[in-house]
mmCIF file of C-alpha atoms in Angstrom:
data_model
loop_
_atom_site.group_PDB
_atom_site.id
_atom_site.type_symbol
_atom_site.label_atom_id
_atom_site.label_comp_id
_atom_site.label_asym_id
_atom_site.label_seq_id
_atom_site.Cartn_x
_atom_site.Cartn_y
_atom_site.Cartn_z
ATOM 1 C CA MET A 1 -73.292 228.076 104.793
ATOM 2 C CA SER A 2 -76.083 230.643 104.710
ATOM 3 C CA LYS A 3 -79.712 229.731 105.096
ATOM 4 C CA GLN A 4 -80.280 230.444 101.404
ATOM 5 C CA GLU A 5 -77.475 228.031 100.450
ATOM 6 C CA ARG A 6 -78.639 225.077 102.511
ATOM 7 C CA PRO A 7 -79.697 222.012 100.531
ATOM 8 C CA ARG A 8 -83.440 221.662 100.125
ATOM 9 C CA GLU A 9 -85.073 218.724 101.906
ATOM 10 C CA ARG A 10 -86.818 216.505 99.394
ATOM 11 C CA PRO A 11 -90.103 214.806 100.281
ATOM 12 C CA LEU A 12 -91.032 211.228 99.481
ATOM 13 C CA ALA A 13 -93.418 210.570 96.583
ATOM 14 C CA LEU A 14 -96.244 208.331 97.843
ATOM 15 C CA THR A 15 -98.665 206.779 95.357
ATOM 16 C CA CYS A 16 -102.313 206.223 96.167
ATOM 17 C CA GLY A 17 -102.313 202.540 95.186
ATOM 18 C CA ASP A 18 -105.686 201.067 94.287
ATOM 19 C CA PRO A 19 -108.172 203.686 95.580
ATOM 20 C CA SER A 20 -110.735 200.973 96.309
ATOM 21 C CA GLY A 21 -108.308 199.525 98.844
ATOM 22 C CA ILE A 22 -106.815 200.957 102.000
ATOM 23 C CA GLY A 23 -104.108 203.084 100.358
ATOM 24 C CA PRO A 24 -105.833 206.482 100.696
ATOM 25 C CA GLU A 25 -106.796 205.933 104.334
ATOM 26 C CA ILE A 26 -103.454 204.577 105.549
ATOM 27 C CA ALA A 27 -101.776 207.552 103.859
ATOM 28 C CA ALA A 28 -104.028 209.833 105.904
ATOM 29 C CA ALA A 29 -103.447 207.761 109.047
ATOM 30 C CA ALA A 30 -99.672 207.895 108.516
ATOM 31 C CA TRP A 31 -99.838 211.686 108.182
ATOM 32 C CA LEU A 32 -101.774 211.867 111.461
ATOM 33 C CA GLN A 33 -98.867 210.044 113.125
ATOM 34 C CA ARG A 34 -96.225 212.310 111.617
ATOM 35 C CA THR A 35 -95.113 213.701 114.989
ATOM 36 C CA PRO A 36 -95.353 210.737 117.411
ATOM 37 C CA ALA A 37 -94.080 208.211 114.856
ATOM 38 C CA GLY A 38 -91.482 210.473 113.242
ATOM 39 C CA VAL A 39 -92.947 210.080 109.752
ATOM 40 C CA PRO A 40 -90.744 211.853 107.175
ATOM 41 C CA PRO A 41 -92.337 214.438 104.869
ATOM 42 C CA PHE A 42 -94.169 213.017 101.873
ATOM 43 C CA PHE A 43 -96.720 214.048 99.285
ATOM 44 C CA LEU A 44 -99.534 211.820 98.083
ATOM 45 C CA LEU A 45 -100.208 211.427 94.356
ATOM 46 C CA ALA A 46 -103.972 210.968 94.312
ATOM 47 C CA ASP A 47 -107.420 212.328 93.574
ATOM 48 C CA PRO A 48 -107.854 214.940 96.357
ATOM 49 C CA ALA A 49 -111.633 214.564 96.448
ATOM 50 C CA LEU A 50 -111.397 210.818 97.025
ATOM 51 C CA VAL A 51 -108.757 211.211 99.754
ATOM 52 C CA ALA A 52 -110.894 213.788 101.549
ATOM 53 C CA ALA A 53 -114.014 211.608 101.303
ATOM 54 C CA ARG A 54 -112.160 208.527 102.551
ATOM 55 C CA ALA A 55 -110.648 210.407 105.487
ATOM 56 C CA ARG A 56 -114.127 211.608 106.497
ATOM 57 C CA ALA A 57 -115.564 208.109 106.154
ATOM 58 C CA CYS A 58 -112.847 206.762 108.439
ATOM 59 C CA GLY A 59 -113.343 209.529 111.002
ATOM 60 C CA TYR A 60 -109.898 211.052 110.452
ATOM 61 C CA ASP A 61 -109.457 214.756 111.146
ATOM 62 C CA VAL A 62 -107.144 215.476 108.236
ATOM 63 C CA THR A 63 -106.561 218.776 106.506
ATOM 64 C CA ILE A 64 -105.726 218.243 102.834
ATOM 65 C CA THR A 65 -103.837 220.789 100.748
ATOM 66 C CA GLU A 66 -103.292 220.485 97.005
ATOM 67 C CA CYS A 67 -99.748 221.491 96.160
ATOM 68 C CA ARG A 68 -96.768 221.025 93.886
ATOM 69 C CA PRO A 69 -94.076 218.525 94.916
ATOM 70 C CA GLU A 70 -91.603 221.279 95.783
ATOM 71 C CA GLU A 71 -94.128 222.776 98.243
ATOM 72 C CA ALA A 72 -94.803 219.527 100.124
ATOM 73 C CA VAL A 73 -92.186 219.845 102.880
ATOM 74 C CA ALA A 74 -93.443 223.283 103.879
ATOM 75 C CA VAL A 75 -97.057 222.088 103.826
ATOM 76 C CA PHE A 76 -96.489 218.767 105.627
ATOM 77 C CA GLY A 77 -96.572 219.991 109.218
ATOM 78 C CA ALA A 78 -100.055 221.499 108.934
ATOM 79 C CA ALA A 79 -101.745 219.500 106.161
ATOM 80 C CA LEU A 80 -101.512 216.322 104.118
ATOM 81 C CA PRO A 81 -99.929 217.448 100.826
ATOM 82 C CA VAL A 82 -101.738 215.969 97.824
ATOM 83 C CA VAL A 83 -100.349 216.392 94.322
ATOM 84 C CA PRO A 84 -103.448 215.991 92.125
ATOM 85 C CA LEU A 85 -103.558 213.428 89.361
ATOM 86 C CA ASN A 86 -105.034 214.221 85.985
ATOM 87 C CA ALA A 87 -107.297 211.189 86.448
ATOM 88 C CA ARG A 88 -110.256 211.126 88.788
ATOM 89 C CA PHE A 89 -111.225 207.994 90.675
ATOM 90 C CA ALA A 90 -114.459 206.080 91.100
ATOM 91 C CA ASP A 91 -114.894 206.011 94.892
ATOM 92 C CA THR A 92 -115.938 202.416 95.568
ATOM 93 C CA PRO A 93 -114.296 201.224 98.812
ATOM 94 C CA GLY A 94 -113.844 197.468 98.805
ATOM 95 C CA ILE A 95 -114.892 197.033 95.173
ATOM 96 C CA PRO A 96 -112.041 197.195 92.657
ATOM 97 C CA ASP A 97 -112.905 199.053 89.475
ATOM 98 C CA LYS A 98 -110.914 198.872 86.243
ATOM 99 C CA ARG A 99 -111.932 202.481 85.530
ATOM 100 C CA ASN A 100 -109.348 203.451 88.142
ATOM 101 C CA ALA A 101 -106.490 201.738 86.301
ATOM 102 C CA GLY A 102 -105.399 204.870 84.451
ATOM 103 C CA GLY A 103 -105.028 206.893 87.625
ATOM 104 C CA ILE A 104 -103.260 204.070 89.462
ATOM 105 C CA VAL A 105 -100.652 203.834 86.704
ATOM 106 C CA GLU A 106 -100.403 207.620 86.387
ATOM 107 C CA ALA A 107 -99.484 207.873 90.069
ATOM 108 C CA ILE A 108 -96.691 205.309 89.662
ATOM 109 C CA ASP A 109 -95.406 207.016 86.503
ATOM 110 C CA ARG A 110 -95.325 210.440 88.105
ATOM 111 C CA ALA A 111 -93.755 209.237 91.353
ATOM 112 C CA ALA A 112 -90.901 207.617 89.431
ATOM 113 C CA GLY A 113 -90.516 210.620 87.124
ATOM 114 C CA LEU A 114 -90.477 213.159 89.955
ATOM 115 C CA THR A 115 -87.870 211.123 91.808
ATOM 116 C CA LEU A 116 -85.676 210.752 88.735
ATOM 117 C CA ASP A 117 -86.007 214.523 88.193
ATOM 118 C CA GLY A 118 -84.823 215.221 91.753
ATOM 119 C CA LEU A 119 -88.107 216.624 93.087
ATOM 120 C CA ALA A 120 -88.609 213.655 95.423
ATOM 121 C CA ALA A 121 -86.115 211.641 97.461
ATOM 122 C CA ALA A 122 -87.698 208.234 96.828
ATOM 123 C CA VAL A 123 -90.806 206.427 95.611
ATOM 124 C CA VAL A 124 -93.145 204.788 98.130
ATOM 125 C CA THR A 125 -96.053 202.861 96.660
ATOM 126 C CA ASN A 126 -99.344 201.893 98.234
ATOM 127 C CA PRO A 127 -100.708 198.450 97.310
ATOM 128 C CA ILE A 128 -102.303 197.713 93.964
ATOM 129 C CA ALA A 129 -104.544 194.851 92.862
ATOM 130 C CA LYS A 130 -103.383 193.219 89.663
ATOM 131 C CA LYS A 131 -106.708 191.922 88.304
ATOM 132 C CA PRO A 132 -108.356 195.341 87.669
ATOM 133 C CA LEU A 133 -105.161 196.514 85.960
ATOM 134 C CA TYR A 134 -104.992 193.397 83.813
ATOM 135 C CA ASP A 135 -108.657 193.900 82.867
ATOM 136 C CA ALA A 136 -107.756 197.406 81.696
ATOM 137 C CA GLY A 137 -104.838 196.171 79.578
ATOM 138 C CA PHE A 138 -101.898 196.527 81.987
ATOM 139 C CA ALA A 139 -99.141 194.319 80.540
ATOM 140 C CA TYR A 140 -96.802 193.837 83.510
ATOM 141 C CA PRO A 141 -96.901 191.159 86.243
ATOM 142 C CA GLY A 142 -96.802 193.730 89.039
ATOM 143 C CA HIS A 143 -95.294 196.847 90.572
ATOM 144 C CA THR A 144 -91.724 195.557 90.560
ATOM 145 C CA GLU A 145 -91.657 194.693 86.871
ATOM 146 C CA TYR A 146 -93.391 197.926 85.849
ATOM 147 C CA LEU A 147 -90.934 200.045 87.819
ATOM 148 C CA GLY A 148 -88.139 198.198 86.033
ATOM 149 C CA HIS A 149 -89.759 199.191 82.732
ATOM 150 C CA LEU A 150 -89.968 202.847 83.816
ATOM 151 C CA ALA A 151 -86.317 202.825 84.861
ATOM 152 C CA GLU A 152 -85.256 201.335 81.546
ATOM 153 C CA ARG A 153 -87.377 203.792 79.586
ATOM 154 C CA ALA A 154 -85.848 206.744 81.440
ATOM 155 C CA SER A 155 -82.238 205.624 81.287
ATOM 156 C CA GLY A 156 -82.102 203.615 78.080
ATOM 157 C CA THR A 157 -80.334 200.895 80.048
ATOM 158 C CA PRO A 158 -81.973 197.554 80.877
ATOM 159 C CA ALA A 159 -82.989 197.404 84.545
ATOM 160 C CA ARG A 160 -82.854 194.276 86.692
ATOM 161 C CA PRO A 161 -85.336 194.932 89.529
ATOM 162 C CA VAL A 162 -84.885 192.733 92.584
ATOM 163 C CA MET A 163 -87.462 192.362 95.356
ATOM 164 C CA MET A 164 -86.341 192.501 98.976
ATOM 165 C CA ILE A 165 -88.594 192.071 102.001
ATOM 166 C CA ALA A 166 -86.885 193.948 104.820
ATOM 167 C CA GLY A 167 -87.971 193.818 108.434
ATOM 168 C CA PRO A 168 -86.380 194.483 111.805
ATOM 169 C CA GLU A 169 -85.203 190.866 112.122
ATOM 170 C CA LEU A 170 -84.745 189.612 108.568
ATOM 171 C CA ARG A 171 -84.101 190.677 104.977
ATOM 172 C CA THR A 172 -85.003 188.163 102.272
ATOM 173 C CA VAL A 173 -84.744 188.250 98.478
ATOM 174 C CA PRO A 174 -86.413 185.807 96.065
ATOM 175 C CA VAL A 175 -84.467 185.098 92.866
ATOM 176 C CA THR A 176 -87.704 184.242 91.031
ATOM 177 C CA ILE A 177 -90.807 186.208 91.973
ATOM 178 C CA HIS A 178 -94.281 186.033 90.426
ATOM 179 C CA VAL A 179 -94.001 182.747 88.548
ATOM 180 C CA PRO A 180 -95.634 179.332 89.055
ATOM 181 C CA LEU A 181 -93.656 177.053 91.335
ATOM 182 C CA ALA A 182 -93.420 174.468 88.566
ATOM 183 C CA ASP A 183 -91.463 176.963 86.431
ATOM 184 C CA VAL A 184 -88.848 177.841 89.054
ATOM 185 C CA PRO A 185 -86.209 175.162 88.267
ATOM 186 C CA ARG A 186 -85.991 176.067 84.575
ATOM 187 C CA LEU A 187 -85.818 179.798 85.366
ATOM 188 C CA LEU A 188 -82.880 179.427 87.746
ATOM 189 C CA SER A 189 -79.338 179.742 86.448
ATOM 190 C CA ALA A 190 -75.949 180.461 87.948
ATOM 191 C CA GLU A 191 -75.984 183.777 86.076
ATOM 192 C CA THR A 192 -79.391 184.845 87.441
ATOM 193 C CA ILE A 193 -78.456 183.921 91.004
ATOM 194 C CA GLY A 194 -75.119 185.710 90.620
ATOM 195 C CA GLU A 195 -76.728 188.888 89.274
ATOM 196 C CA THR A 196 -79.259 188.892 92.118
ATOM 197 C CA VAL A 197 -76.592 188.495 94.779
ATOM 198 C CA GLU A 198 -74.451 191.248 93.239
ATOM 199 C CA ILE A 199 -77.400 193.671 93.198
ATOM 200 C CA VAL A 200 -78.252 192.852 96.825
ATOM 201 C CA HIS A 201 -74.614 193.218 97.886
ATOM 202 C CA ALA A 202 -74.327 196.646 96.231
ATOM 203 C CA ALA A 203 -77.650 197.834 97.708
ATOM 204 C CA LEU A 204 -76.719 196.763 101.236
ATOM 205 C CA GLN A 205 -73.565 198.845 100.942
ATOM 206 C CA ARG A 206 -75.076 201.888 99.239
ATOM 207 C CA ASP A 207 -78.583 202.089 100.688
ATOM 208 C CA PHE A 208 -78.334 200.296 104.030
ATOM 209 C CA GLY A 209 -74.878 201.430 105.107
ATOM 210 C CA ILE A 210 -73.446 197.914 105.577
ATOM 211 C CA ARG A 211 -69.783 198.100 104.562
ATOM 212 C CA ALA A 212 -69.116 194.361 104.312
ATOM 213 C CA PRO A 213 -72.436 192.539 103.725
ATOM 214 C CA ARG A 214 -72.749 188.856 104.652
ATOM 215 C CA LEU A 215 -75.119 186.919 102.410
ATOM 216 C CA ALA A 216 -76.731 183.501 102.772
ATOM 217 C CA VAL A 217 -78.119 181.590 99.787
ATOM 218 C CA SER A 218 -80.789 178.942 100.217
ATOM 219 C CA GLY A 219 -80.995 175.664 98.355
ATOM 220 C CA LEU A 220 -83.872 174.873 96.060
ATOM 221 C CA ASN A 221 -84.671 171.328 97.148
ATOM 222 C CA PRO A 222 -85.256 169.863 100.634
ATOM 223 C CA HIS A 223 -82.012 169.768 102.625
ATOM 224 C CA ALA A 224 -80.368 171.704 99.756
ATOM 225 C CA GLY A 225 -80.579 168.576 97.615
ATOM 226 C CA GLU A 226 -78.695 166.152 99.910
ATOM 227 C CA ASP A 227 -75.705 166.123 97.541
ATOM 228 C CA GLY A 228 -77.967 165.389 94.586
ATOM 229 C CA ALA A 229 -80.095 162.698 96.212
ATOM 230 C CA LEU A 230 -83.127 165.052 96.407
ATOM 231 C CA GLY A 231 -82.548 167.028 93.208
ATOM 232 C CA GLY A 232 -79.564 168.148 91.220
ATOM 233 C CA GLU A 233 -80.164 171.919 90.894
ATOM 234 C CA ASP A 234 -78.396 172.763 94.139
ATOM 235 C CA GLN A 235 -75.137 171.212 92.951
ATOM 236 C CA THR A 236 -75.309 172.116 89.263
ATOM 237 C CA ILE A 237 -76.731 175.657 89.468
ATOM 238 C CA ILE A 238 -76.445 177.149 92.950
ATOM 239 C CA VAL A 239 -72.994 175.886 93.966
ATOM 240 C CA PRO A 240 -71.269 177.259 90.823
ATOM 241 C CA ALA A 241 -72.937 180.645 91.379
ATOM 242 C CA ILE A 242 -71.720 180.793 94.972
ATOM 243 C CA GLU A 243 -68.196 179.775 93.985
ATOM 244 C CA ARG A 244 -67.996 182.573 91.405
ATOM 245 C CA LEU A 245 -69.352 185.139 93.857
ATOM 246 C CA ALA A 246 -66.918 184.090 96.575
ATOM 247 C CA ALA A 247 -64.042 184.292 94.086
ATOM 248 C CA ALA A 248 -65.129 187.876 93.347
ATOM 249 C CA GLY A 249 -64.759 188.777 97.032
ATOM 250 C CA ILE A 250 -68.402 188.655 98.131
ATOM 251 C CA SER A 251 -69.050 187.093 101.543
ATOM 252 C CA VAL A 252 -71.614 184.429 100.636
ATOM 253 C CA ARG A 253 -72.571 181.042 102.104
ATOM 254 C CA GLY A 254 -74.726 178.222 100.759
ATOM 255 C CA PRO A 255 -76.640 176.510 99.460
ATOM 256 C CA LEU A 256 -78.252 176.248 102.892
ATOM 257 C CA PRO A 257 -81.306 174.127 103.746
ATOM 258 C CA ALA A 258 -84.200 176.558 103.839
ATOM 259 C CA ASP A 259 -85.793 174.865 106.835
ATOM 260 C CA THR A 260 -82.841 175.686 109.121
ATOM 261 C CA MET A 261 -81.649 179.106 107.954
ATOM 262 C CA PHE A 262 -84.269 181.376 109.504
ATOM 263 C CA HIS A 263 -84.078 180.717 113.249
ATOM 264 C CA ALA A 264 -82.525 183.453 115.407
ATOM 265 C CA GLU A 265 -79.038 181.961 115.687
ATOM 266 C CA ALA A 266 -78.826 181.383 111.921
ATOM 267 C CA ARG A 267 -80.097 184.896 111.114
ATOM 268 C CA ALA A 268 -77.308 186.402 113.206
ATOM 269 C CA ARG A 269 -74.771 185.087 110.682
ATOM 270 C CA TYR A 270 -75.982 187.068 107.644
ATOM 271 C CA ASP A 271 -77.365 190.446 106.589
ATOM 272 C CA ALA A 272 -79.706 189.136 103.886
ATOM 273 C CA ALA A 273 -80.952 185.754 102.681
ATOM 274 C CA ILE A 274 -81.259 185.049 98.970
ATOM 275 C CA CYS A 275 -83.931 182.442 98.273
ATOM 276 C CA MET A 276 -84.898 180.587 95.131
ATOM 277 C CA TYR A 277 -88.616 181.388 94.918
ATOM 278 C CA HIS A 278 -91.346 183.667 96.209
ATOM 279 C CA ASP A 279 -92.781 181.799 99.191
ATOM 280 C CA GLN A 280 -89.405 180.513 100.360
ATOM 281 C CA ALA A 281 -88.408 184.157 100.937
ATOM 282 C CA LEU A 282 -91.679 185.789 101.899
ATOM 283 C CA ILE A 283 -93.069 183.306 104.430
ATOM 284 C CA PRO A 284 -90.271 183.758 107.005
ATOM 285 C CA ALA A 285 -90.076 187.509 106.378
ATOM 286 C CA LYS A 286 -93.799 188.023 106.917
ATOM 287 C CA MET A 287 -93.929 185.650 109.866
ATOM 288 C CA LEU A 288 -91.242 187.660 111.665
ATOM 289 C CA GLY A 289 -92.464 191.128 110.717
ATOM 290 C CA PHE A 290 -95.943 191.134 109.236
ATOM 291 C CA ASP A 291 -96.852 194.613 110.524
ATOM 292 C CA ASP A 292 -93.507 196.306 109.968
ATOM 293 C CA ALA A 293 -91.833 194.513 107.054
ATOM 294 C CA VAL A 294 -91.183 196.597 103.945
ATOM 295 C CA ASN A 295 -91.104 195.624 100.278
ATOM 296 C CA VAL A 296 -88.004 197.203 98.706
ATOM 297 C CA THR A 297 -87.118 197.156 95.016
ATOM 298 C CA LEU A 298 -83.368 197.014 94.438
ATOM 299 C CA GLY A 299 -81.520 197.439 91.150
ATOM 300 C CA LEU A 300 -83.297 200.645 90.086
ATOM 301 C CA PRO A 301 -81.845 204.146 89.580
ATOM 302 C CA PHE A 302 -84.272 205.380 92.255
ATOM 303 C CA ILE A 303 -85.310 204.116 95.685
ATOM 304 C CA ARG A 304 -88.640 202.334 95.969
ATOM 305 C CA THR A 305 -90.307 200.926 99.067
ATOM 306 C CA SER A 306 -93.835 199.718 99.766
ATOM 307 C CA PRO A 307 -95.826 198.345 102.689
ATOM 308 C CA ASP A 308 -95.642 194.576 102.731
ATOM 309 C CA HIS A 309 -99.370 193.906 102.507
ATOM 310 C CA GLY A 310 -102.102 194.032 99.924
ATOM 311 C CA THR A 311 -105.054 196.273 99.177
ATOM 312 C CA ALA A 312 -107.221 194.819 101.986
ATOM 313 C CA PHE A 313 -110.459 195.420 100.107
ATOM 314 C CA ASP A 314 -112.400 193.709 102.886
ATOM 315 C CA ILE A 315 -111.685 196.516 105.376
ATOM 316 C CA ALA A 316 -111.346 199.495 103.017
ATOM 317 C CA GLY A 317 -113.245 202.564 104.161
ATOM 318 C CA LYS A 318 -113.875 201.236 107.673
ATOM 319 C CA GLY A 319 -111.125 203.127 109.466
ATOM 320 C CA VAL A 320 -109.544 199.997 110.956
ATOM 321 C CA ALA A 321 -106.541 199.553 108.658
ATOM 322 C CA ARG A 322 -103.226 199.953 110.473
ATOM 323 C CA PRO A 323 -100.654 202.266 108.847
ATOM 324 C CA SER A 324 -97.665 200.609 110.577
ATOM 325 C CA SER A 325 -96.208 198.936 107.475
ATOM 326 C CA LEU A 326 -96.632 202.100 105.406
ATOM 327 C CA ILE A 327 -94.931 204.130 108.128
ATOM 328 C CA ALA A 328 -92.082 201.607 108.142
ATOM 329 C CA ALA A 329 -91.856 201.929 104.338
ATOM 330 C CA LEU A 330 -91.734 205.727 104.538
ATOM 331 C CA LYS A 331 -89.050 205.657 107.228
ATOM 332 C CA MET A 332 -86.958 203.091 105.361
ATOM 333 C CA ALA A 333 -87.184 205.092 102.129
ATOM 334 C CA ALA A 334 -85.982 208.205 103.954
ATOM 335 C CA GLU A 335 -83.107 206.285 105.578
ATOM 336 C CA MET A 336 -82.081 204.771 102.246
ATOM 337 C CA ALA A 337 -82.203 208.189 100.603
ATOM 338 C CA ALA A 338 -79.990 209.622 103.349
ATOM 339 C CA ASN A 339 -77.485 206.783 102.859
ATOM 340 C CA ARG A 340 -77.549 207.253 99.089
ATOM 341 C CA GLY A 341 -77.349 211.024 99.353
ATOM 342 C CA THR A 342 -80.648 211.816 97.616
ATOM 343 C CA ALA A 343 -82.507 213.134 100.658
ATOM 344 C CA THR A 344 -81.377 216.710 100.102
#
C-alpha cells in the first residue's frame, strides 16, 4: 500500500467540560504528557482564549493552535490542537456560570457529530456540573442521557446508554443510574436487567476484545435477599433475568451478595459486575481506581469515555489538578476505537 493510500489516523474529540472547573487545565496537562504517558492524538473543543489563559494561570508551557479536526493529528506533536467553539466562555475558575451552558452543550454536540461523521475516532468528555446547565434550561439528567439523545437523533433509533466504570482492577455497571435510592426497586425489571447485561456483553466483545465475557450480577437486598427473607426482588426480578440470559448463551452468575463480590478472589471470576444502583457499582470501582478509573458509555453508535471525577471547582485554576484519569480515558477511548475499527 502506498503512503497516499494508507488509512488516515483519526484523533479523539475531547470536550472542554465546564470551563469553570478543571477541564481546560487537565486537557493542557494531558497534552504536556503526550510523549512520556503515550497520550493518543486528540483535539479540544473549547474557547481558545480561555484555554490559553488557564494554561498560563497554571504555569503550563503550552502552545495552542486553532485548527480543523482533520488537521489535529499533524498539529498534535508540536501544539495542543483546539477546534474553536462558536460560543465564548466567561472565565471564572471555581465559580460555575450558567452563561457557559451553551458552549458546554455545543462542545458535546460537536464531538458526537464529528465522531459520527468519521472525523474523530471517539468522544472523550471532560466533567460538567449539572446545576448550571439545569439553571440554563438543560433538560437531561446528565452526560450519559444527553449522549443517548444525540445518538437517537442522529440514527432515528432509540438508544439505550449504559454507564460502565472501568479501571485496571474492576469494571462495574449500574442498572439504574441517577435516580433516588427509594425509586430503585420499582425501576428494576427482568427486561431492564437483561437489556443491560446484553449491551455490556456485546461491548466487552466488540470494544474490549474479550471473546467470551464472564458477567456477575449483584443482588439488590442484603445477602441477595436471603431467599426472600430480606426482600423479594432478588428472586422475582433478578433470578428470572439471569435464567433468560444464561439460556441465551451468556456466561452470567448471580444474584450475588454485593458485600462479597468485590474482593480480589471474587473479581478474578468475572470481567464485569452488573449492579442494581449507582453507589453499589461506583463505590468499589472508585475505591480500587480513583485516579485511573474511566467512565464509559456503552450502547451508543460511537465510543464515549470520560474521567471518573467531577469538575473540582475548589482547585480549578490552581495548577494542582492531576490529569491521570483523563489520560486513562483518552487511552481507553483509543484502545476501544482500535478494537472497533474506527481508529483509522
